[in-house]
Every structure is written in C-alpha cells, then in structure tokens.
mmCIF file of C-alpha atoms in Angstrom:
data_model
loop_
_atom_site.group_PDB
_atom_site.id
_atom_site.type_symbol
_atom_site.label_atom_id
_atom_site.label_comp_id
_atom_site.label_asym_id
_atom_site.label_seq_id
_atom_site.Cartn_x
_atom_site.Cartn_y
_atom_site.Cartn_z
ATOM 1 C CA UNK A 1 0.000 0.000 0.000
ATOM 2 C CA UNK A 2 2.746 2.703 0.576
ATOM 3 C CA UNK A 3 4.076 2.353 -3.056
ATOM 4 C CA UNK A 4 0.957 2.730 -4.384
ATOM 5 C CA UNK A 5 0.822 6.106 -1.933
ATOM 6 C CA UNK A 6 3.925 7.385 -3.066
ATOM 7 C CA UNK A 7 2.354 7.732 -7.191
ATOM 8 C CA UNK A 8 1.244 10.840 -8.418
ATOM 9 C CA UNK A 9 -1.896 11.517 -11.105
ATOM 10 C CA UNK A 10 -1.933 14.600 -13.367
ATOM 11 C CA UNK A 11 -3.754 17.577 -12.131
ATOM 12 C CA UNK A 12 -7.085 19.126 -13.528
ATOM 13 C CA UNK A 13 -4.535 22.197 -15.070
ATOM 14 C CA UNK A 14 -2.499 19.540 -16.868
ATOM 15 C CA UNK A 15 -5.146 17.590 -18.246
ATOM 16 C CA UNK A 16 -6.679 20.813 -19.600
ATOM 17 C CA UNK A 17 -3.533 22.399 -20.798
ATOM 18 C CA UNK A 18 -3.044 18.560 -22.650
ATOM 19 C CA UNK A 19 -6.342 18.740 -24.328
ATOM 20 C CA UNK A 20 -5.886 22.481 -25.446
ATOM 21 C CA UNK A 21 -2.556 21.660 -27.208
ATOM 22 C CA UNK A 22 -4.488 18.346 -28.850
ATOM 23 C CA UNK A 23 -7.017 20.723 -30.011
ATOM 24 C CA UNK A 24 -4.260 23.680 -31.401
ATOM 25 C CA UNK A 25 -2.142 21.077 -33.041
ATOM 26 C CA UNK A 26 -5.691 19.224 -34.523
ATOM 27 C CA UNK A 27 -6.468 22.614 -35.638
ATOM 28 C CA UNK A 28 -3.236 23.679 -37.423
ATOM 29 C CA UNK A 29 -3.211 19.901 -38.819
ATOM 30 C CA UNK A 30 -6.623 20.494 -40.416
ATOM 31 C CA UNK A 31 -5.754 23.843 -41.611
ATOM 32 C CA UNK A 32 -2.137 22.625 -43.456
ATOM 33 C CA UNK A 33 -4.481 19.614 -45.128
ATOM 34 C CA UNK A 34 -7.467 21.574 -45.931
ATOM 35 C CA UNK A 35 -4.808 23.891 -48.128
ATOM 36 C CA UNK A 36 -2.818 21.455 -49.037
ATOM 37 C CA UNK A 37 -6.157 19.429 -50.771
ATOM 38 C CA UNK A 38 -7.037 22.406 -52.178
ATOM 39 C CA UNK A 39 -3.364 23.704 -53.863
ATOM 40 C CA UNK A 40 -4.322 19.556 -55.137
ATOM 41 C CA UNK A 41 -7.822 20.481 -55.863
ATOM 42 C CA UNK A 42 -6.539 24.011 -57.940
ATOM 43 C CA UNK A 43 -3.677 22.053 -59.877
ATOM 44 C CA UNK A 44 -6.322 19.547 -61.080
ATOM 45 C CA UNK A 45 -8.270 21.730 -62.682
ATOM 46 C CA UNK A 46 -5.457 23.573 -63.757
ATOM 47 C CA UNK A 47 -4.002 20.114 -65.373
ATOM 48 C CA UNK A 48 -7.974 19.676 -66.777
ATOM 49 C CA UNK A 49 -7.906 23.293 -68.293
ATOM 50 C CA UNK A 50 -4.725 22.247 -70.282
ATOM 51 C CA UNK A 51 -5.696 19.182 -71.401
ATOM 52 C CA UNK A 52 -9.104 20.570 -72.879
ATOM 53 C CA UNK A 53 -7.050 23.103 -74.287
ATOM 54 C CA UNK A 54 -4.631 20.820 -75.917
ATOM 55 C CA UNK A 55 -8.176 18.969 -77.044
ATOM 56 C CA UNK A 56 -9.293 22.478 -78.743
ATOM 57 C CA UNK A 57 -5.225 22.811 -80.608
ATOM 58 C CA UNK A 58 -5.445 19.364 -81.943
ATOM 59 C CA UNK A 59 -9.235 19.893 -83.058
ATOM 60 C CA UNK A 60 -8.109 23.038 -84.537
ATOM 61 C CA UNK A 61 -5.387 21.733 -86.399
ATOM 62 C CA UNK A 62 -7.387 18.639 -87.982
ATOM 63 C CA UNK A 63 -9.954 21.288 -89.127
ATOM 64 C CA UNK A 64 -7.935 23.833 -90.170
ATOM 65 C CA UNK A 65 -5.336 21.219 -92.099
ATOM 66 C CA UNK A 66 -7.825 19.944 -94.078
ATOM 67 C CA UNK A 67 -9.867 23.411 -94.896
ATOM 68 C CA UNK A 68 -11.728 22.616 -98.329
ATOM 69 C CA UNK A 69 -10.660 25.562 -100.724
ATOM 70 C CA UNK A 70 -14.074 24.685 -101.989
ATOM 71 C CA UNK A 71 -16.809 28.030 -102.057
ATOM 72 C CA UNK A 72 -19.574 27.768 -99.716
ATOM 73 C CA UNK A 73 -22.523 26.500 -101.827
ATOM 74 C CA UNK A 74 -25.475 27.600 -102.623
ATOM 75 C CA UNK A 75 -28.388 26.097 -100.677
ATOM 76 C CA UNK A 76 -30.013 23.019 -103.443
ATOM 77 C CA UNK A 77 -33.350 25.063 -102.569
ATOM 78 C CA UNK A 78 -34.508 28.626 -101.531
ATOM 79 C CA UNK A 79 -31.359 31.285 -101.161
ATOM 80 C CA UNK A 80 -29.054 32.115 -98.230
ATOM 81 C CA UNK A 81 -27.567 35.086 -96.595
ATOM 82 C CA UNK A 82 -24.320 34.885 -99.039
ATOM 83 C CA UNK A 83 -26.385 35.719 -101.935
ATOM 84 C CA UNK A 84 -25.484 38.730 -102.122
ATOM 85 C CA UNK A 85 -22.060 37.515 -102.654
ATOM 86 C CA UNK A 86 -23.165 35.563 -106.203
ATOM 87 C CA UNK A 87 -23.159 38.897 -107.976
ATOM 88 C CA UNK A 88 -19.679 39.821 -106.666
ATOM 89 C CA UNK A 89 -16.363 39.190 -108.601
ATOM 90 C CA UNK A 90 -14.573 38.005 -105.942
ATOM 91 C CA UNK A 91 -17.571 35.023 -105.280
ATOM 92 C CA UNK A 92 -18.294 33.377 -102.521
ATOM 93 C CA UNK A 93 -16.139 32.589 -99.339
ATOM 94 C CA UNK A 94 -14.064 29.702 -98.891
ATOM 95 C CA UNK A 95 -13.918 30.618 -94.827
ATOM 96 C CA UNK A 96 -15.919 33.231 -92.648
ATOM 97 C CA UNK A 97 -15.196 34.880 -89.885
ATOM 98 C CA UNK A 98 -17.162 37.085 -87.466
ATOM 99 C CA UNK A 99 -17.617 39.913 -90.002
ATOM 100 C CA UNK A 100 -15.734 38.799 -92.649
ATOM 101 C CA UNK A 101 -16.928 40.334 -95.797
ATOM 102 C CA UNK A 102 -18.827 42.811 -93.776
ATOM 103 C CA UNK A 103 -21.639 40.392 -92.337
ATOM 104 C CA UNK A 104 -22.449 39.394 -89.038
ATOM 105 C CA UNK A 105 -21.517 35.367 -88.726
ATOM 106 C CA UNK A 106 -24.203 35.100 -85.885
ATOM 107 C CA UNK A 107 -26.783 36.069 -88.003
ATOM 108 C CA UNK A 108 -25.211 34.575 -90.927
ATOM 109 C CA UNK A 109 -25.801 30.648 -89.677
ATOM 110 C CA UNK A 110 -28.465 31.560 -86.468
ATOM 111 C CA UNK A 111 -25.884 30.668 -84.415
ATOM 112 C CA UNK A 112 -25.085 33.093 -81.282
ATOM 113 C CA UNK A 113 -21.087 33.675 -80.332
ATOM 114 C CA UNK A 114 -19.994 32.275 -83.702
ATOM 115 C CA UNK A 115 -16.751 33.041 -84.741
ATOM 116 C CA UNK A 116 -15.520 31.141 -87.469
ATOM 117 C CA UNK A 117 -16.940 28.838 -90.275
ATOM 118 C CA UNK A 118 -15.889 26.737 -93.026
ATOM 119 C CA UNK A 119 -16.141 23.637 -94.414
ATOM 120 C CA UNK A 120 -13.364 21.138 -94.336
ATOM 121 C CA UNK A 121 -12.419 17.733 -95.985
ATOM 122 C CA UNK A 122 -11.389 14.408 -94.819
ATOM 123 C CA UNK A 123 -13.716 13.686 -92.163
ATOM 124 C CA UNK A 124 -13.777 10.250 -92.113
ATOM 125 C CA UNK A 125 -16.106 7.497 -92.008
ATOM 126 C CA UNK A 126 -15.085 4.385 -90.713
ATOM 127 C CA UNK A 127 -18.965 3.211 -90.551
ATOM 128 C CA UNK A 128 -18.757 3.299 -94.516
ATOM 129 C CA UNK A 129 -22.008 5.854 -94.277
ATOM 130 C CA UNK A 130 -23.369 7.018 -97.441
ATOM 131 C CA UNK A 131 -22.810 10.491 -96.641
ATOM 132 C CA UNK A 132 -19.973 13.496 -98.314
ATOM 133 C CA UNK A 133 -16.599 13.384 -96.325
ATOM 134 C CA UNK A 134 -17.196 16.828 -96.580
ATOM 135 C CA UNK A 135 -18.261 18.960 -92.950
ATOM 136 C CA UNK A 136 -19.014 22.264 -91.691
ATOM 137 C CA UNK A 137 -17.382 23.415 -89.098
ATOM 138 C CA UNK A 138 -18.219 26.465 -86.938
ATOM 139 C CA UNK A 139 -16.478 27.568 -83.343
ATOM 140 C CA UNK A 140 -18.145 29.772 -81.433
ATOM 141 C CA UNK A 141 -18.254 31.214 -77.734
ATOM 142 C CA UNK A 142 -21.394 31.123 -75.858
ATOM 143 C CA UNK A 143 -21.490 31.937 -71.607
ATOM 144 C CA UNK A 144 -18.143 31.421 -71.464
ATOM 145 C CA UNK A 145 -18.154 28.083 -73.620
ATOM 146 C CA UNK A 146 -16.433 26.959 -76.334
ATOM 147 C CA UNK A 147 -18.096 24.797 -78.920
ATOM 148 C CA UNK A 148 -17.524 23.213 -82.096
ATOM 149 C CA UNK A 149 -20.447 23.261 -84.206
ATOM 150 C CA UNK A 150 -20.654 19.883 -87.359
ATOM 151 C CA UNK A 151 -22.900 19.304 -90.259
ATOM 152 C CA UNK A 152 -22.577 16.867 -93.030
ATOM 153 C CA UNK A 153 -22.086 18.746 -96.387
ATOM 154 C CA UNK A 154 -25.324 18.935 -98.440
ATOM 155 C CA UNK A 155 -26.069 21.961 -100.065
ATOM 156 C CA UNK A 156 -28.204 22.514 -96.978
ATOM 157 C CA UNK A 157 -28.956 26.130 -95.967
ATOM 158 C CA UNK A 158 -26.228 28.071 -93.628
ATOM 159 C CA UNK A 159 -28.601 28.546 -91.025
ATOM 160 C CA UNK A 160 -29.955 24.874 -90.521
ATOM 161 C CA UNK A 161 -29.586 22.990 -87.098
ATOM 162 C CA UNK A 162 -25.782 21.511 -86.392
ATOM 163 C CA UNK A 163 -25.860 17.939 -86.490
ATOM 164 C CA UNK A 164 -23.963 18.145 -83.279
ATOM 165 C CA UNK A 165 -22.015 20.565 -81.187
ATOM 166 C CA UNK A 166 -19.205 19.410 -78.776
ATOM 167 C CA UNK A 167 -18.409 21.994 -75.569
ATOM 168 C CA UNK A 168 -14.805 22.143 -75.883
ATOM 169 C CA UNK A 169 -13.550 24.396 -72.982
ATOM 170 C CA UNK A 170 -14.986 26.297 -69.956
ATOM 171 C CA UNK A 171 -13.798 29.908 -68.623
ATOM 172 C CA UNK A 172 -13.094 31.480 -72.180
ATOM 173 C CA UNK A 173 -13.119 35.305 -71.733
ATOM 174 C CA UNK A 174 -12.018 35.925 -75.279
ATOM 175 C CA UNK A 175 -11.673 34.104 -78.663
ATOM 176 C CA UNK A 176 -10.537 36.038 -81.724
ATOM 177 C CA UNK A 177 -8.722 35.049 -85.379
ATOM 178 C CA UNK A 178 -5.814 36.498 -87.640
ATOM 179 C CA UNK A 179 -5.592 35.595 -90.956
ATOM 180 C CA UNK A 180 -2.768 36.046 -93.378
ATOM 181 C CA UNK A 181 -3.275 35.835 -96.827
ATOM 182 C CA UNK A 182 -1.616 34.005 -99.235
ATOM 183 C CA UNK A 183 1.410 35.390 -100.476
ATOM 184 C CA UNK A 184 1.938 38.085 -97.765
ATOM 185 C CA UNK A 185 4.776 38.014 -95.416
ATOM 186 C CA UNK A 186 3.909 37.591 -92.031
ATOM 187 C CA UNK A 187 4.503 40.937 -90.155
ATOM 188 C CA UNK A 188 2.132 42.748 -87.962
ATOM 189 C CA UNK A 189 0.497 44.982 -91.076
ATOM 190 C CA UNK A 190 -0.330 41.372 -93.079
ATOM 191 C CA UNK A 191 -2.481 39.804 -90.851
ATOM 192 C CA UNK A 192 -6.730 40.696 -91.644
ATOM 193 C CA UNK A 193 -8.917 40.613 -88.391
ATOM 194 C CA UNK A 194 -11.673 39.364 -90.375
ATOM 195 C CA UNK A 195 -11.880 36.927 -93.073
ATOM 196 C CA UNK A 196 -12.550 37.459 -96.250
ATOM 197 C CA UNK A 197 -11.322 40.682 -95.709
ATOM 198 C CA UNK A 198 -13.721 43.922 -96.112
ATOM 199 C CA UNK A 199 -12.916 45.771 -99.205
ATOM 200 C CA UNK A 200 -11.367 49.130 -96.864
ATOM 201 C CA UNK A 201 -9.202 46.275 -95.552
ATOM 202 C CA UNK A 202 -5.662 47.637 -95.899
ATOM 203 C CA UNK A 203 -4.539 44.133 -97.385
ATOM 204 C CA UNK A 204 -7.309 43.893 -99.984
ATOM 205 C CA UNK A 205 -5.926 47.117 -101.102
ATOM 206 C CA UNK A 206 -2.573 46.592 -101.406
ATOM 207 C CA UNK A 207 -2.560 45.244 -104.756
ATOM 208 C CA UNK A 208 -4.089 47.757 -107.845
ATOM 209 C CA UNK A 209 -5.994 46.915 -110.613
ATOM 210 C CA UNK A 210 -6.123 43.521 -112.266
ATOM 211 C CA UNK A 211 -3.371 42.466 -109.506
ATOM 212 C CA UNK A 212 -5.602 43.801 -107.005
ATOM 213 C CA UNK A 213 -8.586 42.074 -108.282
ATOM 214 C CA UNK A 214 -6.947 38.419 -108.302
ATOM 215 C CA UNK A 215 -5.641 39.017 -105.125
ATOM 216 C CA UNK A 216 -8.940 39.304 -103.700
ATOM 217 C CA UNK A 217 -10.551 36.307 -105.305
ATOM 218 C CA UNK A 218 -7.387 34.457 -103.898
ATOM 219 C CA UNK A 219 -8.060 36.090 -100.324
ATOM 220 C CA UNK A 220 -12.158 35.047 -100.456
ATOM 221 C CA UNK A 221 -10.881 31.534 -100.949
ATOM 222 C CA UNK A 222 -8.317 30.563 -98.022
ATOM 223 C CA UNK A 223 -5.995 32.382 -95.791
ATOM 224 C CA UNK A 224 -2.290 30.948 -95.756
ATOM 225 C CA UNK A 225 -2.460 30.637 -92.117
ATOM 226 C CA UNK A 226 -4.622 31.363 -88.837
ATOM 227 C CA UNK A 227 -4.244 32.553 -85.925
ATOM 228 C CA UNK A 228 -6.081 31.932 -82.891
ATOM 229 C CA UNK A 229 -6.193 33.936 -79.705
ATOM 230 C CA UNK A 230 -7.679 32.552 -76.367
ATOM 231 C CA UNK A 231 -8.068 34.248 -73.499
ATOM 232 C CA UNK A 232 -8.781 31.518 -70.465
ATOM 233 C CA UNK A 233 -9.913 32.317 -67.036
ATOM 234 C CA UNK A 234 -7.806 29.608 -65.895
ATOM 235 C CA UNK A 235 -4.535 29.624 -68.227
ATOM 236 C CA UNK A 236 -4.381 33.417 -69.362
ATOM 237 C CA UNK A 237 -3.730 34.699 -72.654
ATOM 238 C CA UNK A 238 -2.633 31.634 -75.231
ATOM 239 C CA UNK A 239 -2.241 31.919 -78.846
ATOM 240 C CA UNK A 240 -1.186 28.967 -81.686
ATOM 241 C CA UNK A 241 -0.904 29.692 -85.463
ATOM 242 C CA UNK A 242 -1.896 26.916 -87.940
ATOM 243 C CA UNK A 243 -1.055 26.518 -91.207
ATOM 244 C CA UNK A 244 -3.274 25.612 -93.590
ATOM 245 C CA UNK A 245 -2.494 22.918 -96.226
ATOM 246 C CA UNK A 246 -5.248 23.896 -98.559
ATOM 247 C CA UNK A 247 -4.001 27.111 -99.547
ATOM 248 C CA UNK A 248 -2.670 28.002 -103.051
#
C-alpha cells in the first residue's frame, strides 16, 4: 500500500492544458491539409484546363489542315444570306469569320457567339455511311463556352440545325482570329482581323488593278495561315498559329 501512496496523477490544469494543445495542433493539422487538398484540388483543374485546351489545338489543327478551298454552296433550294455575294467578282467565301466580308456570322448561320466557319475535308467514315466526307465546321463562344459546331455537307442552308455541337472548354473570356493571306509576309500589317477581308481592308488594297482584283478572289478563298487567340480564365492569354495545307 505505501508504493501505491507514493504515485502521483496529473492535475485538472495539466489535463486541460493537454487537451488544449491536442485541439491547437488538430487545428493547425486540419488547416495545413485543408490547403494542401485544395493547392491539389486548384492544380487539377489547372491540369484539366490544359488538357481541354490541348483537345481544342489538336481539333483546330485537324480542321484547319484539311480546310476545303471549296466556295460555300449555294443552298439546293430557296437562297441564303451569301447571296449577295453571287453577284460579286470576288464570289463566294471559302472561310468566314465574325464579319468577314462585312456580315455578321451570328446572323449569318443563327448561331449566337460564332466566330468562325468553313467547311473542311477528310472527315472520315469508318462506318462506310453514305454520306460526303465533306463537314461544316463552326467555333463559337457562348457563356463562357467553347463549342464546335458539325454538319454533313449537303447543299443545306447556312442557317440549318448543327448535327452536333461538342463543348470544348470552360472559362473562355475571349476568342478572336488572324488571318494572313496568301502570299503576304507575315509581319504585324499582313495579318486581316476578319476573313474574307472587307474591301477598306488595308490588305485587300494593297494590290491595284487587275493584280488587285486576283488578289482578292485568292483572299475570299483561303488564308495561308490562322491565328487563334484565347483568353482563359484559368490559363491566361494563349495563342497557336496553324497553317493551312489547302491554300494556293
């Protein structure tokens, strides 16, 4: 019995001050892995935004690549918005942009945020459809959302229902196109913010007379090269330049 006399417990004060340094050091513990998931959390999405956005390059480059040098056609029934472009010399376009050849793409297909079109060649059909490898292609920029727009080629009108539309990337504050013409070299004064290029266009003047006038139909057809501009939430201010193997 007098060992067991002789042993001493903790005291109320220690037990307390043991439970309040439990608690501090849970606390800190929870705040170091509640940042620490969400630095993990941030750089996931980050490493998501730049694989969508190396999605949306290789898209772009398979579209642009094979860019038919073909006119838009007319629609096989009733008329369409570039009408007014079958009485021109220089025809119609090859490629449109947001207000290339001074109309409003938009309005052009009924599409809201659209910011370039064209058709393209090559799409393939493993499925052995009876259908035109031919597609139109459209991006555009709705809420924030980038979309690629398809149809089969059919002589259908410009304004008819996609056949499907694939959300590419999320948090785009900006989209916007270069194009340089064939033939030009590429400094800052080459490169047309709208495609084909409106007649007040410093490169559609460039050229006088007869030169002028073939450069034109050459421009309404396809630009040597495109350039996009993204501005991301997410990633900032990225740009690529394509080259486009369709161009004379």
């Amino acid at each position: 019995m007098t060992a067991f006399c002789g042993q001493r417990g903790f005291t109320l004060i220690e037990l307390l001050i043991a439970m309040a340094l439990t608690a501090l050091i849970g606390a800190m513990s929870y705040r170091f892995l509640d940042t620490a998931m969400a630095v993990s959390e941030q750089g996931s999405d980050v490493l998501q935004q730049l694989n969508d956005l190396e999605r949306v390059w290789l898209l772009m480059a398979a579209d642009l690549q094979q860019a038919s040098t073909r006119p838009a056609a007319k629609p096989a029934t009733g008329v369409d918005a570039l009408a007014v472009t079958d009485l021109q010399p220089r025809g119609r376009p090859a490629m449109l942009s947001l207000a290339g050849g001074g109309m409003f793409l938009p309005s052009t297909l009924q599409r809201p945020g659209a910011q370039l079109w064209f058709v393209r060649a090559g799409w393939s059909n493993p499925l052995q459809q009876r259908r035109s490898e031919l597609q139109r292609v459209a991006y555009r920029v709705v809420d924030g959302n980038l979309y690629r727009d398809y149809w089969p080629e059919r002589n259908q009108s410009l304004t008819e229902t996609p056949a499907g539309s694939l959300r590419l990337l999320q948090n785009v504050e900006a989209l916007s196109f270069r194009f340089l013409p064939v033939g030009a070299l590429p400094g800052e004064d080459a490169w047309s913010r709208e495609w084909p290029p409106v007649l007040n266009d410093s490169v559609s003047t460039a050229a006088p007379g007869d030169d002028r006038q073939a450069n034109d139909e050459l421009m309404t057809r396809l630009p040597a090269a495109v350039e996009v501009q993204l501005q991301s939430r997410a990633l900032g201010n990225i740009s690529r330049i394509f080259l486009l193997a369709g161009a004379p």
